[in-house]
Amino acid sequence: MIGDISVNICPVCGMFVVPKLKRGGCSKKYCSEKCRTKAANKRFSVANPGRRKEINKEWSLRNVEKERTRKRKYAHDHREQESIRHKMWRDKNREYVNSRNRKYTKTNKEQRRLNDEKRRAAKNGCENKLTKSEWLEILSKHEYKCAKCGTQERISLDHIIPLSKGGTHSADNVQPLCISCNCKKYNKIEVVAQSAVSVSR
């Protein structure tokens, strides 16, 4: 009560409700139409959880860009919580995640290889510029063969100057080598003669 006028407190936002000067004091429960709508939506969601999910899904399908922007903003503002949530989901659905990863690796071998090398480059704090199109162009110019022995079996991405020695993950520092030649090279700086390929920019 303020003076001789009884007032309500909005149950949604906690603000004082502007009283209507009628007999009996304040007749309004919410401070604004926005709060009244929020309260009504909450009551509906509690009473009809299934229908609320359907409505939200329909809205998301009609407003794809808005939903994408909203999710990105939420993920950016709640990075730690999202990281924990994703980890819990992956742990709970380990079999599905492994199956999805195997399927992706099978259909996107070169992209998977590049992703692994990018992570390794980032871990070593190296410059990371190589794109998938550049790597595919290098492979094409070598006819998808090992630059050293010429085999087409188990081709891998090799850094001419190893990342551990300050090399970059870029088109001018990679060459295709088979797993065997790559292992023999190890972390030596070795430029294979026929691997000097300039990638068009």
Backbone as a printed PyTorch tensor [residue, N CA C, xyz], in Angstrom:
tensor([[[  0.8500,  -1.1890,   0.0000],
         [  0.0000,   0.0000,   0.0000],
         [  0.8830,   1.2350,   0.0000]],

        [[  0.5650,   2.1650,  -0.8800],
         [  1.2780,   3.4390,  -0.9370],
         [  0.2990,   4.5250,  -0.5260]],

        [[  0.5390,   5.1100,   0.6400],
         [ -0.4070,   6.0910,   1.1580],
         [ -1.7340,   5.4160,   1.4530]],

        [[ -2.7820,   5.9590,   0.8700],
         [ -4.1080,   5.3690,   1.0490],
         [ -4.4960,   4.4880,  -0.1310]],

        [[ -3.5440,   4.2890,  -1.0750],
         [ -3.8660,   3.5250,  -2.2830],
         [ -3.1720,   2.1690,  -2.2330]],

        [[ -3.9270,   1.0970,  -2.3750],
         [ -3.3340,  -0.2380,  -2.4150],
         [ -2.8620,  -0.5190,  -3.8370]],

        [[ -1.6580,  -1.0720,  -3.9480],
         [ -1.0910,  -1.3520,  -5.2710],
         [ -0.6960,  -2.8190,  -5.3570]],

        [[ -0.5530,  -3.2760,  -6.5780],
         [ -0.0660,  -4.6300,  -6.8260],
         [  1.3700,  -4.5780,  -7.3300]],

        [[  2.0410,  -5.7120,  -7.2320],
         [  3.3730,  -5.8510,  -7.8210],
         [  3.2530,  -6.8390,  -8.9730]],

        [[  3.7470,  -6.4470, -10.1180],
         [  3.6480,  -7.2980, -11.3100],
         [  4.3710,  -8.6220, -11.0520]],

        [[  3.7010,  -9.7740, -11.1990],
         [  4.3380, -11.0710, -10.9320],
         [  5.3840, -11.4630, -11.9750]],

        [[  5.4320, -10.7480, -13.0920],
         [  6.3920, -11.0810, -14.1550],
         [  7.7020, -10.3360, -13.9740]],

        [[  7.6240,  -9.0040, -13.8300],
         [  8.8480,  -8.1990, -13.7670],
         [  9.1130,  -7.6030, -12.3850]],

        [[  8.1360,  -7.6800, -11.4710],
         [  8.3400,  -7.1710, -10.1200],
         [  8.1550,  -5.6790,  -9.9580]],

        [[  7.7050,  -5.0130, -11.0110],
         [  7.4820,  -3.5670, -10.9350],
         [  6.1330,  -3.2780, -10.2720]],

        [[  6.0300,  -2.0650,  -9.7050],
         [  4.7400,  -1.6470,  -9.1560],
         [  3.7510,  -1.4350, -10.2930]],

        [[  2.5410,  -1.8940, -10.0810],
         [  1.4990,  -1.7190, -11.0800],
         [  0.8650,  -0.3490, -10.8870]],

        [[  0.7540,   0.3880, -11.9840],
         [  0.1270,   1.7090, -11.9130],
         [ -1.3380,   1.5180, -11.5380]],

        [[ -1.7710,   2.0860, -10.4360],
         [ -3.1350,   1.8090,  -9.9670],
         [ -4.2010,   2.5340, -10.7710]],

        [[ -5.3440,   1.8920, -10.8320],
         [ -6.5210,   2.5620, -11.3740],
         [ -7.3050,   3.1070, -10.1800]],

        [[ -7.5650,   4.3650, -10.2110],
         [ -8.2050,   4.9970,  -9.0600],
         [ -9.6940,   4.6700,  -9.0440]],

        [[ -9.9620,   3.4610,  -8.6130],
         [-11.3480,   3.0260,  -8.4730],
         [-11.5600,   2.5580,  -7.0390]],

        [[-12.7910,   2.3820,  -6.6960],
         [-13.0850,   1.8750,  -5.3650],
         [-12.4600,   0.4830,  -5.2220]],

        [[-11.7790,   0.2830,  -4.1360],
         [-11.1370,  -1.0050,  -3.9140],
         [ -9.6660,  -0.9920,  -4.2900]],

        [[ -9.1530,   0.1450,  -4.7530],
         [ -7.7270,   0.2440,  -5.0440],
         [ -7.3770,  -0.2390,  -6.4380]],

        [[ -6.1950,  -0.8770,  -6.5830],
         [ -5.6650,  -1.2510,  -7.8940],
         [ -6.3730,  -2.4850,  -8.4360]],

        [[ -6.8810,  -2.3710,  -9.6500],
         [ -7.5730,  -3.5070, -10.2530],
         [ -6.7060,  -4.2060, -11.2990]],

        [[ -5.5020,  -3.6820, -11.5630],
         [ -4.6090,  -4.2820, -12.5550],
         [ -3.6500,  -5.2600, -11.8780]],

        [[ -3.4010,  -6.3910, -12.5460],
         [ -2.4770,  -7.3780, -11.9980],
         [ -1.0840,  -7.2270, -12.5930]],

        [[ -1.0120,  -6.8330, -13.8710],
         [  0.2710,  -6.7130, -14.5660],
         [  0.5510,  -5.2500, -14.8970]],

        [[  1.8340,  -4.9360, -14.9780],
         [  2.2010,  -3.5390, -15.2070],
         [  2.0410,  -3.1260, -16.6640]],

        [[  2.0330,  -4.0860, -17.5730],
         [  1.9210,  -3.7420, -18.9920],
         [  1.3100,  -4.9070, -19.7550]],

        [[  0.9350,  -4.6260, -20.9800],
         [  0.3780,  -5.6660, -21.8490],
         [  1.4320,  -6.7270, -22.1610]],

        [[  2.6810,  -6.2990, -22.2380],
         [  3.7820,  -7.2370, -22.5130],
         [  3.8890,  -8.2860, -21.4080]],

        [[  3.8220,  -7.8380, -20.1570],
         [  3.9060,  -8.7700, -19.0280],
         [  2.6800,  -9.6810, -18.9790]],

        [[  1.5300,  -9.1270, -19.3090],
         [  0.3160,  -9.9440, -19.3130],
         [  0.4180, -11.0520, -20.3590]],

        [[  0.9630, -10.7010, -21.5310],
         [  1.1310, -11.6880, -22.6010],
         [  2.1390, -12.7600, -22.2020]],

        [[  3.2370, -12.3410, -21.5650],
         [  4.2480, -13.3020, -21.1050],
         [  3.6500, -14.2980, -20.1240]],

        [[  2.8580, -13.7820, -19.1930],
         [  2.2370, -14.6480, -18.1890],
         [  1.2590, -15.6240, -18.8460]],

        [[  0.4910, -15.1280, -19.8130],
         [ -0.4680, -15.9870, -20.5130],
         [  0.2600, -17.0820, -21.2940]],

        [[  1.3640, -16.7150, -21.9410],
         [  2.1530, -17.7010, -22.6910],
         [  2.7410, -18.7620, -21.7600]],

        [[  3.1820, -18.3200, -20.5920],
         [  3.7550, -19.2680, -19.6360],
         [  2.6980, -20.2500, -19.1480]],

        [[  1.5010, -19.7340, -18.8550],
         [  0.4130, -20.6180, -18.4120],
         [  0.0540, -21.6230, -19.5010]],

        [[  0.0290, -21.1410, -20.7430],
         [ -0.2960, -22.0250, -21.8640],
         [  0.7730, -23.1080, -22.0270]],

        [[  2.0490, -22.7200, -21.8850],
         [  3.1460, -23.6770, -22.0470],
         [  3.1000, -24.7630, -20.9850]],

        [[  2.7730, -24.3660, -19.7560],
         [  2.6840, -25.3410, -18.6580],
         [  1.5130, -26.2910, -18.8770]],

        [[  0.4010, -25.7430, -19.3500],
         [ -0.8000, -26.5620, -19.5430],
         [ -0.7400, -27.4020, -20.8160]],

        [[  0.0050, -26.9280, -21.8280],
         [  0.0470, -27.6220, -23.1280],
         [  1.4910, -27.7300, -23.6400]],

        [[  2.3360, -28.5150, -22.9720],
         [  3.7480, -28.5830, -23.3840],
         [  3.9400, -29.1200, -24.7990]],

        [[  3.1330, -30.1030, -25.1820],
         [  3.2530, -30.6710, -26.5260],
         [  2.8980, -29.6650, -27.6030]],

        [[  1.8030, -28.9630, -27.3850],
         [  1.3590, -27.9650, -28.3630],
         [  2.3520, -26.8100, -28.4510]],

        [[  2.9430, -26.4360, -27.3090],
         [  3.9290, -25.3550, -27.3120],
         [  5.1370, -25.7350, -28.1650]],

        [[  5.5770, -26.9910, -28.0770],
         [  6.7040, -27.4490, -28.8970],
         [  6.3710, -27.3660, -30.3780]],

        [[  5.1390, -27.7620, -30.7110],
         [  4.7150, -27.7080, -32.1130],
         [  4.7070, -26.2680, -32.6270]],

        [[  4.1880, -25.3560, -31.8090],
         [  4.1330, -23.9440, -32.2040],
         [  5.5400, -23.3900, -32.4050]],

        [[  6.4390, -23.7180, -31.4760],
         [  7.8240, -23.2410, -31.5890],
         [  8.5020, -23.7900, -32.8430]],

        [[  8.2240, -25.0610, -33.1380],
         [  8.8240, -25.6820, -34.3190],
         [  8.2980, -25.0320, -35.5960]],

        [[  6.9960, -24.7890, -35.6330],
         [  6.3980, -24.1400, -36.8070],
         [  6.9840, -22.7390, -37.0040]],

        [[  7.1530, -22.0170, -35.9020],
         [  7.7210, -20.6700, -35.9960],
         [  9.1580, -20.7250, -36.5160]],

        [[  9.9180, -21.7030, -36.0260],
         [ 11.3160, -21.8400, -36.4540],
         [ 11.4140, -22.1280, -37.9470]],

        [[ 10.4940, -22.9520, -38.4490],
         [ 10.5060, -23.2820, -39.8740],
         [ 10.1320, -22.0750, -40.7320]],

        [[  9.2720, -21.2250, -40.1950],
         [  8.8670, -20.0270, -40.9420],
         [  9.9080, -18.9120, -40.8500]],

        [[ 10.7280, -18.9450, -39.8090],
         [ 11.6980, -17.8660, -39.5660],
         [ 13.0970, -18.4550, -39.3630]],

        [[ 13.5930, -19.0910, -40.4100],
         [ 14.8710, -19.8040, -40.3150],
         [ 16.0150, -18.8660, -39.9450]],

        [[ 16.1030, -17.7340, -40.6240],
         [ 17.2080, -16.8030, -40.3760],
         [ 17.1440, -16.2090, -38.9690]],

        [[ 15.9450, -15.8420, -38.5390],
         [ 15.7900, -15.2890, -37.1910],
         [ 16.1930, -16.3130, -36.1410]],

        [[ 15.7790, -17.5600, -36.3500],
         [ 16.1050, -18.6260, -35.3960],
         [ 17.6050, -18.8890, -35.3700]],

        [[ 18.2210, -18.8730, -36.5520],
         [ 19.6660, -19.0930, -36.6300],
         [ 20.4210, -17.9790, -35.9060]],

        [[ 19.9760, -16.7420, -36.1330],
         [ 20.6110, -15.5980, -35.4700],
         [ 20.4310, -15.6720, -33.9560]],

        [[ 19.2360, -16.0660, -33.5310],
         [ 18.9590, -16.1770, -32.0910],
         [ 19.8500, -17.2360, -31.4450]],

        [[ 19.9890, -18.3720, -32.1200],
         [ 20.8110, -19.4540, -31.5680],
         [ 22.2810, -19.0580, -31.5060]],

        [[ 22.7430, -18.3650, -32.5450],
         [ 24.1440, -17.9240, -32.5510],
         [ 24.4110, -16.9420, -31.4180]],

        [[ 23.4780, -16.0300, -31.2210],
         [ 23.6400, -15.0350, -30.1550],
         [ 23.6400, -15.7240, -28.7900]],

        [[ 22.7280, -16.6790, -28.6220],
         [ 22.6600, -17.3900, -27.3400],
         [ 23.9520, -18.1750, -27.0980]],

        [[ 24.4330, -18.8600, -28.1490],
         [ 25.6660, -19.6430, -28.0100],
         [ 26.8540, -18.7430, -27.6940]],

        [[ 26.8650, -17.5540, -28.3040],
         [ 27.9610, -16.6100, -28.0510],
         [ 27.9110, -16.0820, -26.6230]],

        [[ 26.7080, -15.8330, -26.1270],
         [ 26.5530, -15.2700, -24.7830],
         [ 26.6700, -16.3260, -23.6820]],

        [[ 26.5320, -17.6010, -24.0480],
         [ 26.5710, -18.6810, -23.0450],
         [ 27.5270, -19.7860, -23.5040]],

        [[ 28.7510, -19.3880, -23.8160],
         [ 29.7130, -20.3460, -24.3760],
         [ 29.9940, -21.5110, -23.4370]],

        [[ 30.2190, -21.1950, -22.1800],
         [ 30.5790, -22.2490, -21.2290],
         [ 29.4390, -23.2430, -21.0450]],

        [[ 28.2140, -22.7110, -20.8800],
         [ 27.0590, -23.6010, -20.7080],
         [ 26.8310, -24.4540, -21.9530]],

        [[ 26.9910, -23.8380, -23.1340],
         [ 26.7930, -24.5720, -24.3810],
         [ 27.8460, -25.6610, -24.5510]],

        [[ 29.0730, -25.3540, -24.1560],
         [ 30.1440, -26.3450, -24.2510],
         [ 29.8420, -27.5520, -23.3670]],

        [[ 29.3760, -27.2870, -22.1580],
         [ 29.0240, -28.3760, -21.2350],
         [ 27.8400, -29.1690, -21.7770]],

        [[ 26.8480, -28.4510, -22.3140],
         [ 25.6540, -29.1230, -22.8440],
         [ 26.0080, -30.0200, -24.0270]],

        [[ 26.8580, -29.5150, -24.9270],
         [ 27.2610, -30.3130, -26.0870],
         [ 28.0580, -31.5430, -25.6600]],

        [[ 28.9210, -31.3680, -24.6690],
         [ 29.7180, -32.5040, -24.1930],
         [ 28.8130, -33.5760, -23.5790]],

        [[ 27.8320, -33.1330, -22.7980],
         [ 26.8990, -34.0800, -22.1890],
         [ 26.1010, -34.8130, -23.2610]],

        [[ 25.6970, -34.0720, -24.3060],
         [ 24.9270, -34.7010, -25.3850],
         [ 25.7800, -35.7220, -26.1310]],

        [[ 27.0420, -35.3590, -26.4020],
         [ 27.9290, -36.2970, -27.1020],
         [ 28.1760, -37.5510, -26.2720]],

        [[ 28.3580, -37.3700, -24.9670],
         [ 28.5800, -38.5260, -24.0950],
         [ 27.3470, -39.4280, -24.0490]],

        [[ 26.1860, -38.8020, -24.0700],
         [ 24.9310, -39.5620, -24.0000],
         [ 24.6380, -40.2830, -25.3120]],

        [[ 25.0880, -39.6980, -26.4290],
         [ 24.8050, -40.2680, -27.7540],
         [ 26.1030, -40.6740, -28.4570]],

        [[ 26.9800, -41.3370, -27.7160],
         [ 28.3020, -41.6760, -28.2280],
         [ 28.2360, -42.5430, -29.4830]],

        [[ 27.3460, -43.5140, -29.4920],
         [ 27.2540, -44.4180, -30.6390],
         [ 26.8230, -43.6630, -31.8960]],

        [[ 25.8490, -42.7790, -31.7410],
         [ 25.3800, -41.9910, -32.8900],
         [ 26.4810, -41.0610, -33.3940]],

        [[ 27.1960, -40.4220, -32.4700],
         [ 28.2690, -39.4930, -32.8510],
         [ 29.3680, -40.2310, -33.6060]],

        [[ 29.7570, -41.4060, -33.1060],
         [ 30.8010, -42.1890, -33.7740],
         [ 30.3610, -42.6190, -35.1700]],

        [[ 29.0970, -43.0360, -35.2750],
         [ 28.5670, -43.4530, -36.5740],
         [ 28.5430, -42.2850, -37.5540]],

        [[ 28.1190, -41.1180, -37.0740],
         [ 28.0730, -39.9270, -37.9250],
         [ 29.4760, -39.5160, -38.3640]],

        [[ 30.4380, -39.5990, -37.4470],
         [ 31.8180, -39.2350, -37.7820],
         [ 32.4150, -40.1880, -38.8130]],

        [[ 32.1190, -41.4800, -38.6540],
         [ 32.6290, -42.4610, -39.6250],
         [ 32.0430, -42.2090, -41.0070]],

        [[ 30.7520, -41.9050, -41.0310],
         [ 30.0870, -41.6370, -42.3090],
         [ 30.6590, -40.3810, -42.9620]],

        [[ 30.8860, -39.3390, -42.1500],
         [ 31.4440, -38.0930, -42.6890],
         [ 32.8570, -38.3230, -43.2250]],

        [[ 33.6540, -39.0720, -42.4740],
         [ 35.0300, -39.3400, -42.8930],
         [ 35.0590, -40.1160, -44.2050]],

        [[ 34.1250, -41.0450, -44.3420],
         [ 34.0830, -41.8790, -45.5450],
         [ 33.7430, -41.0640, -46.7840]],

        [[ 32.8530, -40.0930, -46.6330],
         [ 32.4050, -39.3080, -47.7900],
         [ 33.1770, -37.9940, -47.9640]],

        [[ 33.9660, -37.6030, -46.9540],
         [ 34.7130, -36.3360, -47.0280],
         [ 36.1480, -36.5440, -46.5320]],

        [[ 36.8550, -37.4520, -47.1740],
         [ 38.1880, -37.8140, -46.7020],
         [ 39.1430, -36.6260, -46.6960]],

        [[ 39.1560, -35.8810, -47.8000],
         [ 40.1010, -34.7660, -47.8920],
         [ 39.7550, -33.6570, -46.9020]],

        [[ 38.4590, -33.3880, -46.7450],
         [ 38.0540, -32.3580, -45.7940],
         [ 38.3950, -32.7740, -44.3730]],

        [[ 38.2050, -34.0440, -44.0620],
         [ 38.5540, -34.5480, -42.7330],
         [ 40.0530, -34.4140, -42.4940]],

        [[ 40.8360, -34.7420, -43.5280],
         [ 42.2890, -34.6290, -43.4000],
         [ 42.6930, -33.1760, -43.1590]],

        [[ 42.0660, -32.2730, -43.9100],
         [ 42.3720, -30.8510, -43.7360],
         [ 41.9660, -30.3570, -42.3520]],

        [[ 40.8130, -30.8110, -41.8800],
         [ 40.3590, -30.4050, -40.5460],
         [ 41.3450, -30.8480, -39.4700]],

        [[ 41.8310, -32.0810, -39.6010],
         [ 42.7960, -32.5970, -38.6240],
         [ 44.0900, -31.7790, -38.6570]],

        [[ 44.5430, -31.4640, -39.8770],
         [ 45.7800, -30.6890, -40.0030],
         [ 45.5970, -29.2550, -39.4990]],

        [[ 44.4070, -28.7020, -39.7160],
         [ 44.1330, -27.3490, -39.2200],
         [ 44.1800, -27.3100, -37.6970]],

        [[ 43.5990, -28.3320, -37.0790],
         [ 43.6350, -28.3990, -35.6160],
         [ 45.0730, -28.5080, -35.1160]],

        [[ 45.8650, -29.3220, -35.8140],
         [ 47.2590, -29.4920, -35.4130],
         [ 48.0310, -28.1850, -35.5860]],

        [[ 47.7510, -27.4760, -36.6920],
         [ 48.4230, -26.1930, -36.9300],
         [ 48.0320, -25.1700, -35.8660]],

        [[ 46.7390, -25.1460, -35.5390],
         [ 46.2740, -24.2040, -34.5140],
         [ 46.8980, -24.5270, -33.1600]],

        [[ 47.0370, -25.8140, -32.8750],
         [ 47.6340, -26.2360, -31.6030],
         [ 49.0870, -25.7950, -31.5140]],

        [[ 49.7800, -25.7950, -32.6620],
         [ 51.1840, -25.3820, -32.6900],
         [ 51.3430, -23.8750, -32.8800]],

        [[ 50.2220, -23.1750, -33.0000],
         [ 50.2700, -21.7250, -33.1780],
         [ 50.8310, -21.3130, -34.5240]],

        [[ 50.5950, -22.1300, -35.5530],
         [ 51.1480, -21.8500, -36.8850],
         [ 50.1280, -21.1260, -37.7590]],

        [[ 50.6500, -20.4760, -38.7860],
         [ 49.7860, -19.8050, -39.7550],
         [ 48.9320, -20.8470, -40.4660]],

        [[ 47.6620, -20.5530, -40.6230],
         [ 46.7180, -21.5550, -41.1140],
         [ 45.9260, -20.9870, -42.2850]],

        [[ 46.3960, -21.2560, -43.5190],
         [ 45.7590, -20.6430, -44.6860],
         [ 45.2490, -21.6460, -45.7180]],

        [[ 45.6630, -22.8770, -45.6300],
         [ 45.3390, -23.8510, -46.6730],
         [ 43.8400, -24.1260, -46.7430]],

        [[ 43.2940, -24.0490, -47.9570],
         [ 41.8780, -24.3450, -48.1630],
         [ 41.7300, -25.6860, -48.8750]],

        [[ 40.5190, -26.1870, -48.8690],
         [ 40.2600, -27.4720, -49.5140],
         [ 40.5310, -27.3990, -51.0110]],

        [[ 40.1130, -26.3080, -51.6490],
         [ 40.3050, -26.1740, -53.1010],
         [ 41.7930, -26.1400, -53.4580]],

        [[ 42.5990, -25.4800, -52.6320],
         [ 44.0420, -25.4330, -52.8890],
         [ 44.6670, -26.8170, -52.7580]],

        [[ 44.2630, -27.5490, -51.7250],
         [ 44.8150, -28.8900, -51.5290],
         [ 44.4050, -29.8250, -52.6640]],

        [[ 43.1580, -29.7300, -53.0990],
         [ 42.6970, -30.5670, -54.2120],
         [ 43.4300, -30.2170, -55.5000]],

        [[ 43.7640, -28.9370, -55.6760],
         [ 44.5180, -28.5260, -56.8590],
         [ 45.9310, -29.1050, -56.8250]],

        [[ 46.5410, -29.1030, -55.6460],
         [ 47.8800, -29.6900, -55.5040],
         [ 47.8290, -31.1870, -55.8000]],

        [[ 46.8240, -31.8630, -55.2690],
         [ 46.6680, -33.2990, -55.5380],
         [ 46.4760, -33.5560, -57.0270]],

        [[ 45.6590, -32.7160, -57.6610],
         [ 45.3850, -32.8880, -59.0910],
         [ 46.6550, -32.7220, -59.9190]],

        [[ 47.4790, -31.7400, -59.5780],
         [ 48.7110, -31.5070, -60.3340],
         [ 49.7180, -32.6380, -60.1320]],

        [[ 49.5850, -33.3460, -59.0250],
         [ 50.4400, -34.5140, -58.7980],
         [ 49.7530, -35.7990, -59.2540]],

        [[ 48.5870, -35.6510, -59.8860],
         [ 47.8010, -36.7930, -60.3650],
         [ 47.4520, -37.7470, -59.2230]],

        [[ 47.2290, -37.1640, -58.0540],
         [ 46.8390, -37.9190, -56.8580],
         [ 47.8550, -39.0150, -56.5170]],

        [[ 49.1290, -38.6900, -56.7440],
         [ 50.2120, -39.6390, -56.4610],
         [ 51.1540, -39.0560, -55.4180]],

        [[ 51.8950, -39.9450, -54.7820],
         [ 52.9270, -39.5180, -53.8420],
         [ 54.0110, -38.7670, -54.6130]],

        [[ 54.3930, -37.5990, -54.1200],
         [ 55.3860, -36.7830, -54.8160],
         [ 56.7700, -37.4210, -54.8000]],

        [[ 56.9840, -38.4200, -53.9460],
         [ 58.3090, -39.0320, -53.8360],
         [ 58.4050, -40.3690, -54.5660]],

        [[ 57.4750, -41.2850, -54.2570],
         [ 57.5860, -42.6230, -54.8440],
         [ 56.5810, -42.8790, -55.9660]],

        [[ 55.5880, -42.0130, -56.1070],
         [ 54.6440, -42.1410, -57.2120],
         [ 53.4590, -43.0520, -56.9780]],

        [[ 53.3520, -43.6240, -55.7910],
         [ 52.2180, -44.5100, -55.5300],
         [ 50.9390, -43.6980, -55.3100]],

        [[ 49.8060, -44.3540, -55.5230],
         [ 48.5150, -43.7090, -55.2820],
         [ 47.8490, -44.2520, -54.0150]],

        [[ 48.5720, -45.0700, -53.2920],
         [ 48.0180, -45.6920, -52.0940],
         [ 48.2390, -44.8130, -50.8660]],

        [[ 47.1990, -44.5940, -50.1130],
         [ 47.2540, -43.9320, -48.8060],
         [ 48.0220, -42.6050, -48.8610]],

        [[ 47.5300, -41.6990, -49.6780],
         [ 48.1620, -40.3850, -49.8110],
         [ 47.8210, -39.5200, -48.5960]],

        [[ 48.8260, -38.8460, -48.0820],
         [ 48.6280, -37.9780, -46.9190],
         [ 49.1930, -36.5900, -47.2030]],

        [[ 48.8250, -35.6580, -46.3600],
         [ 49.3090, -34.2820, -46.4930],
         [ 50.5770, -34.1240, -45.6590]],

        [[ 51.6410, -33.6740, -46.3110],
         [ 52.9120, -33.4800, -45.6100],
         [ 53.3160, -32.0140, -45.6530]],

        [[ 53.8500, -31.5220, -44.5470],
         [ 54.3740, -30.1570, -44.4990],
         [ 55.8660, -30.1910, -44.8190]],

        [[ 56.2640, -29.4600, -45.8590],
         [ 57.6660, -29.4380, -46.2790],
         [ 58.5440, -28.9830, -45.1110]],

        [[ 58.2070, -27.8380, -44.5390],
         [ 58.8260, -27.4210, -43.2730],
         [ 57.8480, -27.8270, -42.1750]],

        [[ 58.2040, -28.7860, -41.3440],
         [ 57.2570, -29.2910, -40.3380],
         [ 56.7000, -28.1890, -39.4460]],

        [[ 55.4730, -28.4000, -39.0060],
         [ 54.8460, -27.4320, -38.1030],
         [ 55.6570, -27.2790, -36.8230]],

        [[ 56.2970, -28.3690, -36.4080],
         [ 57.0890, -28.3220, -35.1760],
         [ 58.3410, -27.4570, -35.3240]],

        [[ 58.6900, -27.1460, -36.5890],
         [ 59.8720, -26.3090, -36.8320],
         [ 59.4970, -24.9480, -37.4100]],

        [[ 58.2480, -24.5680, -37.1880],
         [ 57.8200, -23.2300, -37.6030],
         [ 57.2070, -23.1480, -38.9780]],

        [[ 56.9280, -24.2860, -39.6010],
         [ 56.3020, -24.2750, -40.9200],
         [ 54.8610, -23.8010, -40.8540]],

        [[ 54.3420, -23.3950, -41.9990],
         [ 52.9650, -22.9030, -42.0540],
         [ 52.0560, -23.9410, -42.7020]],

        [[ 50.7930, -23.8470, -42.3770],
         [ 49.7920, -24.7270, -42.9940],
         [ 49.1980, -23.9750, -44.1790]],

        [[ 50.0050, -23.8560, -45.2360],
         [ 49.5990, -23.0890, -46.4150],
         [ 50.0000, -23.8470, -47.6770]],

        [[ 49.4770, -23.3970, -48.8140],
         [ 49.6620, -24.1230, -50.0760],
         [ 51.1210, -24.2510, -50.4860]],

        [[ 51.9480, -23.2640, -50.1390],
         [ 53.3520, -23.3220, -50.5580],
         [ 54.2190, -24.1410, -49.6020]],

        [[ 53.6010, -24.7670, -48.6010],
         [ 54.3870, -25.5630, -47.6560],
         [ 53.8460, -26.9830, -47.5080]],

        [[ 53.0270, -27.4240, -48.4500],
         [ 52.4880, -28.7860, -48.3560],
         [ 52.7770, -29.5580, -49.6350]],

        [[ 52.8480, -30.8610, -49.4860],
         [ 53.0600, -31.7510, -50.6230],
         [ 52.3890, -33.0850, -50.3120]],

        [[ 51.9170, -33.7830, -51.3350],
         [ 51.2880, -35.0810, -51.0920],
         [ 52.3380, -36.1890, -51.0060]],

        [[ 52.3460, -36.8920, -49.9040],
         [ 53.2280, -38.0490, -49.7310],
         [ 52.3970, -39.2230, -49.2430]],

        [[ 52.8100, -40.4140, -49.6190],
         [ 52.1310, -41.5890, -49.0760],
         [ 52.5170, -41.7300, -47.6020]],

        [[ 51.7650, -42.5200, -46.8820],
         [ 52.0120, -42.6760, -45.4440],
         [ 53.4400, -43.1490, -45.1850]],

        [[ 53.9190, -44.0830, -46.0140],
         [ 55.2630, -44.6310, -45.8240],
         [ 56.3320, -43.5500, -45.9770]],

        [[ 56.2550, -42.7760, -47.0680],
         [ 57.2480, -41.7160, -47.3000],
         [ 57.1380, -40.6160, -46.2500]],

        [[ 55.9270, -40.3460, -45.8310],
         [ 55.7080, -39.3130, -44.8200],
         [ 56.3450, -39.7250, -43.4930]],

        [[ 56.1950, -40.9950, -43.1390],
         [ 56.7860, -41.4890, -41.8880],
         [ 58.3160, -41.4810, -41.9630]],

        [[ 58.8560, -41.8380, -43.1340],
         [ 60.3150, -41.8420, -43.2940],
         [ 60.8730, -40.4200, -43.2110]],

        [[ 60.1360, -39.4760, -43.7690],
         [ 60.5730, -38.0760, -43.7270],
         [ 60.5430, -37.5470, -42.2970]],

        [[ 59.5460, -37.9610, -41.5430],
         [ 59.3520, -37.5760, -40.1440],
         [ 59.3430, -36.0540, -40.0190]],

        [[ 60.2640, -35.4640, -39.2620],
         [ 60.2410, -34.0040, -39.0960],
         [ 61.4280, -33.3260, -39.7750]],

        [[ 61.9420, -33.9760, -40.8260],
         [ 63.0330, -33.3630, -41.5890],
         [ 62.4460, -32.3700, -42.5940]],

        [[ 63.2400, -31.3700, -42.9420],
         [ 62.8320, -30.4140, -43.9770],
         [ 63.2960, -30.9740, -45.3090]],

        [[ 62.3510, -31.4360, -46.0890],
         [ 62.7060, -32.1190, -47.3340],
         [ 61.7120, -31.7380, -48.4240]],

        [[ 62.2230, -31.1010, -49.4750],
         [ 61.3840, -30.7290, -50.6110],
         [ 61.5870, -31.7570, -51.7040]],

        [[ 60.5440, -32.4700, -52.0500],
         [ 60.6260, -33.4430, -53.1310],
         [ 60.6220, -32.6870, -54.4510]],

        [[ 61.5270, -33.0670, -55.3690],
         [ 61.7460, -32.2980, -56.6040],
         [ 60.4590, -32.0420, -57.3760]],

        [[ 59.6800, -33.1040, -57.5980],
         [ 58.4950, -32.9300, -58.4230],
         [ 57.3160, -32.3360, -57.6640]],

        [[ 57.5400, -31.9200, -56.4160],
         [ 56.4300, -31.3740, -55.6410],
         [ 56.3710, -29.8580, -55.6800]],

        [[ 57.3050, -29.2430, -56.4160],
         [ 57.3060, -27.7760, -56.4740],
         [ 56.1690, -27.3110, -57.3670]],

        [[ 54.9890, -27.2500, -56.8040],
         [ 53.7890, -26.8890, -57.5550],
         [ 53.2950, -25.5420, -57.0790]],

        [[ 53.0880, -24.6340, -57.9940],
         [ 52.5520, -23.3250, -57.6130],
         [ 51.0460, -23.3510, -57.7770]],

        [[ 50.3660, -22.9940, -56.7200],
         [ 48.9050, -22.9950, -56.7460],
         [ 48.4300, -21.6400, -57.2180]],

        [[ 47.5480, -21.6480, -58.2100],
         [ 47.0220, -20.3790, -58.7270],
         [ 46.1320, -19.7360, -57.6980]],

        [[ 46.3060, -18.4480, -57.5070],
         [ 45.5180, -17.7240, -56.4990],
         [ 44.3130, -17.0790, -57.1670]]])
